[in-house]
Amino acid sequence: MAPKGKAGTKGKKQIFEENRETLRFYLRIILGASAVYAAVNLVIFYSAASAWTWVSARHRLLPRRGHWAAVRPWPSQLTAASLLQVAFIFSLVVYGTSYRSMNSMAKPSFTDDGSLADGGIDLNMEQGMAEHLKDVILLTAIVQVLSCFSLYVWYFWLLAPGRALYLLWVNILGPWFTAESSPAAQEPNEKKQRRQERRQMKRF
């Protein structure tokens, strides 16, 4: 047991096992949210997003007076179906990018005899890049499921780029601007200090 007040050091085997469980857990979240989204929009809301809009973009053909005539869907149905398609594709892109990044970070390495040499980067490490990727997956899954009731829920996904901009300012841009302004602020202080030293010398 690790000493009280200190974080225990994980071994490479423990990191490997925990990373594998973490990847499985988030893969189940991705598959579950995508399945719920597809099922609700394809089955329950079939009238608003008919199956053909998910499979192909071709028009339906119906016989009319000896020839086949193209029957176009209502504009409202086409717009709703297009938005559902875009949202679904966007979710898949976010899921794929985040999960693939986590998988590459947790990729282990083995020796020639098959023993574990490195368990990869710990995906459960606090304040790590993996934590942000997991947050993106969870946010996307929650928004995706809730968007079955209203597409306006997707506006909540803007929290992700907002969080990214905040971290960019705090960790990179903010310190950079502060470092540039600090030398300019030090010059007046140095001048004041020299004046005080001269005054003290005159007194003596």
mmCIF file of C-alpha atoms in Angstrom, residues 11-149:
data_model
loop_
_atom_site.group_PDB
_atom_site.id
_atom_site.type_symbol
_atom_site.label_atom_id
_atom_site.label_comp_id
_atom_site.label_asym_id
_atom_site.label_seq_id
_atom_site.Cartn_x
_atom_site.Cartn_y
_atom_site.Cartn_z
ATOM 1 C CA GLY A 11 3.354 -0.360 -12.737
ATOM 2 C CA LYS A 12 3.392 -0.852 -16.477
ATOM 3 C CA LYS A 13 1.156 -3.910 -16.213
ATOM 4 C CA GLN A 14 -1.420 -2.016 -14.168
ATOM 5 C CA ILE A 15 -1.372 0.864 -16.651
ATOM 6 C CA PHE A 16 -1.817 -1.602 -19.510
ATOM 7 C CA GLU A 17 -4.815 -3.284 -17.876
ATOM 8 C CA GLU A 18 -6.477 -0.014 -16.862
ATOM 9 C CA ASN A 19 -5.977 1.479 -20.320
ATOM 10 C CA ARG A 20 -7.593 -1.551 -21.900
ATOM 11 C CA GLU A 21 -10.600 -1.290 -19.601
ATOM 12 C CA THR A 22 -10.860 2.456 -20.230
ATOM 13 C CA LEU A 23 -10.868 1.963 -23.994
ATOM 14 C CA ARG A 24 -13.536 -0.721 -23.709
ATOM 15 C CA PHE A 25 -15.688 1.498 -21.508
ATOM 16 C CA TYR A 26 -15.616 4.459 -23.881
ATOM 17 C CA LEU A 27 -16.124 2.209 -26.892
ATOM 18 C CA ARG A 28 -19.329 0.938 -25.287
ATOM 19 C CA ILE A 29 -20.424 4.540 -24.712
ATOM 20 C CA ILE A 30 -19.769 5.399 -28.366
ATOM 21 C CA LEU A 31 -21.621 2.358 -29.692
ATOM 22 C CA GLY A 32 -24.505 2.786 -27.258
ATOM 23 C CA ALA A 33 -25.077 6.476 -27.985
ATOM 24 C CA SER A 34 -24.819 5.929 -31.748
ATOM 25 C CA ALA A 35 -27.240 2.983 -31.600
ATOM 26 C CA VAL A 36 -29.804 4.960 -29.597
ATOM 27 C CA TYR A 37 -29.517 7.939 -31.934
ATOM 28 C CA ALA A 38 -29.894 5.833 -35.071
ATOM 29 C CA ALA A 39 -32.754 3.753 -33.662
ATOM 30 C CA VAL A 40 -34.773 6.730 -32.452
ATOM 31 C CA ASN A 41 -34.383 8.723 -35.652
ATOM 32 C CA LEU A 42 -34.895 5.776 -37.998
ATOM 33 C CA VAL A 43 -37.704 3.940 -36.212
ATOM 34 C CA ILE A 44 -39.630 6.286 -33.928
ATOM 35 C CA PHE A 45 -39.276 9.423 -36.056
ATOM 36 C CA TYR A 46 -39.500 7.578 -39.352
ATOM 37 C CA SER A 47 -41.916 10.113 -40.815
ATOM 38 C CA ALA A 48 -39.428 12.968 -40.381
ATOM 39 C CA ALA A 49 -36.343 11.030 -41.419
ATOM 40 C CA SER A 50 -37.310 8.251 -43.787
ATOM 41 C CA ALA A 51 -34.960 5.384 -44.395
ATOM 42 C CA TRP A 52 -34.044 6.380 -47.915
ATOM 43 C CA THR A 53 -32.485 9.639 -46.736
ATOM 44 C CA TRP A 54 -30.072 7.622 -44.599
ATOM 45 C CA VAL A 55 -29.240 5.059 -47.283
ATOM 46 C CA SER A 56 -29.102 7.042 -50.527
ATOM 47 C CA ALA A 57 -29.822 10.480 -51.936
ATOM 48 C CA ARG A 58 -31.809 9.206 -54.902
ATOM 49 C CA HIS A 59 -35.443 10.208 -55.367
ATOM 50 C CA ARG A 60 -38.226 7.711 -54.986
ATOM 51 C CA LEU A 61 -39.883 6.650 -58.223
ATOM 52 C CA LEU A 62 -43.593 5.980 -58.599
ATOM 53 C CA PRO A 63 -45.496 4.906 -61.737
ATOM 54 C CA ARG A 64 -47.593 7.660 -63.258
ATOM 55 C CA ARG A 65 -49.404 7.463 -66.625
ATOM 56 C CA GLY A 66 -47.212 4.767 -68.063
ATOM 57 C CA HIS A 67 -43.875 6.182 -66.956
ATOM 58 C CA TRP A 68 -41.889 6.605 -63.771
ATOM 59 C CA ALA A 69 -42.008 9.988 -62.095
ATOM 60 C CA ALA A 70 -39.696 11.194 -59.377
ATOM 61 C CA VAL A 71 -41.446 12.063 -56.136
ATOM 62 C CA ARG A 72 -39.480 14.522 -54.053
ATOM 63 C CA PRO A 73 -39.897 14.692 -50.273
ATOM 64 C CA TRP A 74 -41.340 17.716 -48.537
ATOM 65 C CA PRO A 75 -38.752 20.473 -47.902
ATOM 66 C CA SER A 76 -39.241 20.216 -44.140
ATOM 67 C CA GLN A 77 -38.598 16.475 -44.206
ATOM 68 C CA LEU A 78 -35.542 16.900 -46.414
ATOM 69 C CA THR A 79 -34.122 19.614 -44.149
ATOM 70 C CA ALA A 80 -34.686 17.589 -40.984
ATOM 71 C CA ALA A 81 -33.230 14.456 -42.540
ATOM 72 C CA SER A 82 -30.189 16.366 -43.798
ATOM 73 C CA LEU A 83 -29.553 17.837 -40.360
ATOM 74 C CA LEU A 84 -29.857 14.404 -38.787
ATOM 75 C CA GLN A 85 -27.358 13.024 -41.267
ATOM 76 C CA VAL A 86 -24.899 15.861 -40.660
ATOM 77 C CA ALA A 87 -25.196 15.462 -36.890
ATOM 78 C CA PHE A 88 -24.661 11.713 -37.126
ATOM 79 C CA ILE A 89 -21.605 12.062 -39.382
ATOM 80 C CA PHE A 90 -20.198 14.793 -37.140
ATOM 81 C CA SER A 91 -20.586 12.522 -34.115
ATOM 82 C CA LEU A 92 -18.781 9.692 -35.878
ATOM 83 C CA VAL A 93 -15.897 12.007 -36.794
ATOM 84 C CA VAL A 94 -15.562 13.240 -33.206
ATOM 85 C CA TYR A 95 -15.787 9.713 -31.821
ATOM 86 C CA GLY A 96 -13.286 8.331 -34.307
ATOM 87 C CA THR A 97 -10.745 11.108 -33.800
ATOM 88 C CA SER A 98 -10.932 11.035 -30.003
ATOM 89 C CA TYR A 99 -10.935 7.256 -29.649
ATOM 90 C CA ARG A 100 -8.121 6.786 -32.144
ATOM 91 C CA SER A 101 -6.009 9.360 -30.304
ATOM 92 C CA MET A 102 -6.613 7.583 -27.005
ATOM 93 C CA ASN A 103 -5.815 4.231 -28.581
ATOM 94 C CA SER A 104 -2.517 5.502 -29.984
ATOM 95 C CA MET A 105 -1.592 7.048 -26.628
ATOM 96 C CA ALA A 106 -2.268 3.777 -24.807
ATOM 97 C CA LYS A 107 -0.489 1.600 -27.367
ATOM 98 C CA PRO A 108 1.825 -0.779 -25.461
ATOM 99 C CA SER A 109 5.181 -2.121 -26.565
ATOM 100 C CA PHE A 110 6.454 -5.657 -26.107
ATOM 101 C CA THR A 111 9.875 -7.234 -26.098
ATOM 102 C CA ASP A 112 11.024 -9.962 -28.466
ATOM 103 C CA ASP A 113 9.959 -12.690 -26.057
ATOM 104 C CA GLY A 114 6.435 -11.237 -25.794
ATOM 105 C CA SER A 115 6.729 -9.678 -22.353
ATOM 106 C CA LEU A 116 5.356 -6.211 -21.710
ATOM 107 C CA ALA A 117 8.008 -3.513 -22.082
ATOM 108 C CA ASP A 118 5.837 -0.398 -21.815
ATOM 109 C CA GLY A 119 2.161 -0.087 -20.933
ATOM 110 C CA GLY A 120 1.710 3.161 -22.845
ATOM 111 C CA ILE A 121 0.560 6.516 -21.540
ATOM 112 C CA ASP A 122 -1.775 6.300 -18.569
ATOM 113 C CA LEU A 123 -5.212 7.305 -19.857
ATOM 114 C CA ASN A 124 -6.477 7.813 -16.304
ATOM 115 C CA MET A 125 -3.784 10.311 -15.389
ATOM 116 C CA GLU A 126 -5.231 13.540 -14.023
ATOM 117 C CA GLN A 127 -4.782 16.733 -16.041
ATOM 118 C CA GLY A 128 -3.609 14.747 -19.040
ATOM 119 C CA MET A 129 -4.576 14.982 -22.684
ATOM 120 C CA ALA A 130 -6.599 11.785 -22.359
ATOM 121 C CA GLU A 131 -8.863 13.462 -19.799
ATOM 122 C CA HIS A 132 -9.868 16.084 -22.354
ATOM 123 C CA LEU A 133 -10.487 13.428 -25.005
ATOM 124 C CA LYS A 134 -12.697 11.471 -22.616
ATOM 125 C CA ASP A 135 -14.646 14.629 -21.810
ATOM 126 C CA VAL A 136 -15.210 15.225 -25.526
ATOM 127 C CA ILE A 137 -16.540 11.682 -25.983
ATOM 128 C CA LEU A 138 -18.870 11.981 -22.992
ATOM 129 C CA LEU A 139 -20.131 15.406 -24.075
ATOM 130 C CA THR A 140 -20.765 14.187 -27.618
ATOM 131 C CA ALA A 141 -22.600 11.087 -26.395
ATOM 132 C CA ILE A 142 -24.842 13.078 -24.047
ATOM 133 C CA VAL A 143 -25.639 15.695 -26.687
ATOM 134 C CA GLN A 144 -26.226 13.021 -29.321
ATOM 135 C CA VAL A 145 -28.771 11.148 -27.205
ATOM 136 C CA LEU A 146 -30.563 14.302 -26.046
ATOM 137 C CA SER A 147 -30.697 15.596 -29.625
ATOM 138 C CA CYS A 148 -33.214 12.847 -30.358
ATOM 139 C CA PHE A 149 -35.747 15.192 -28.763
#
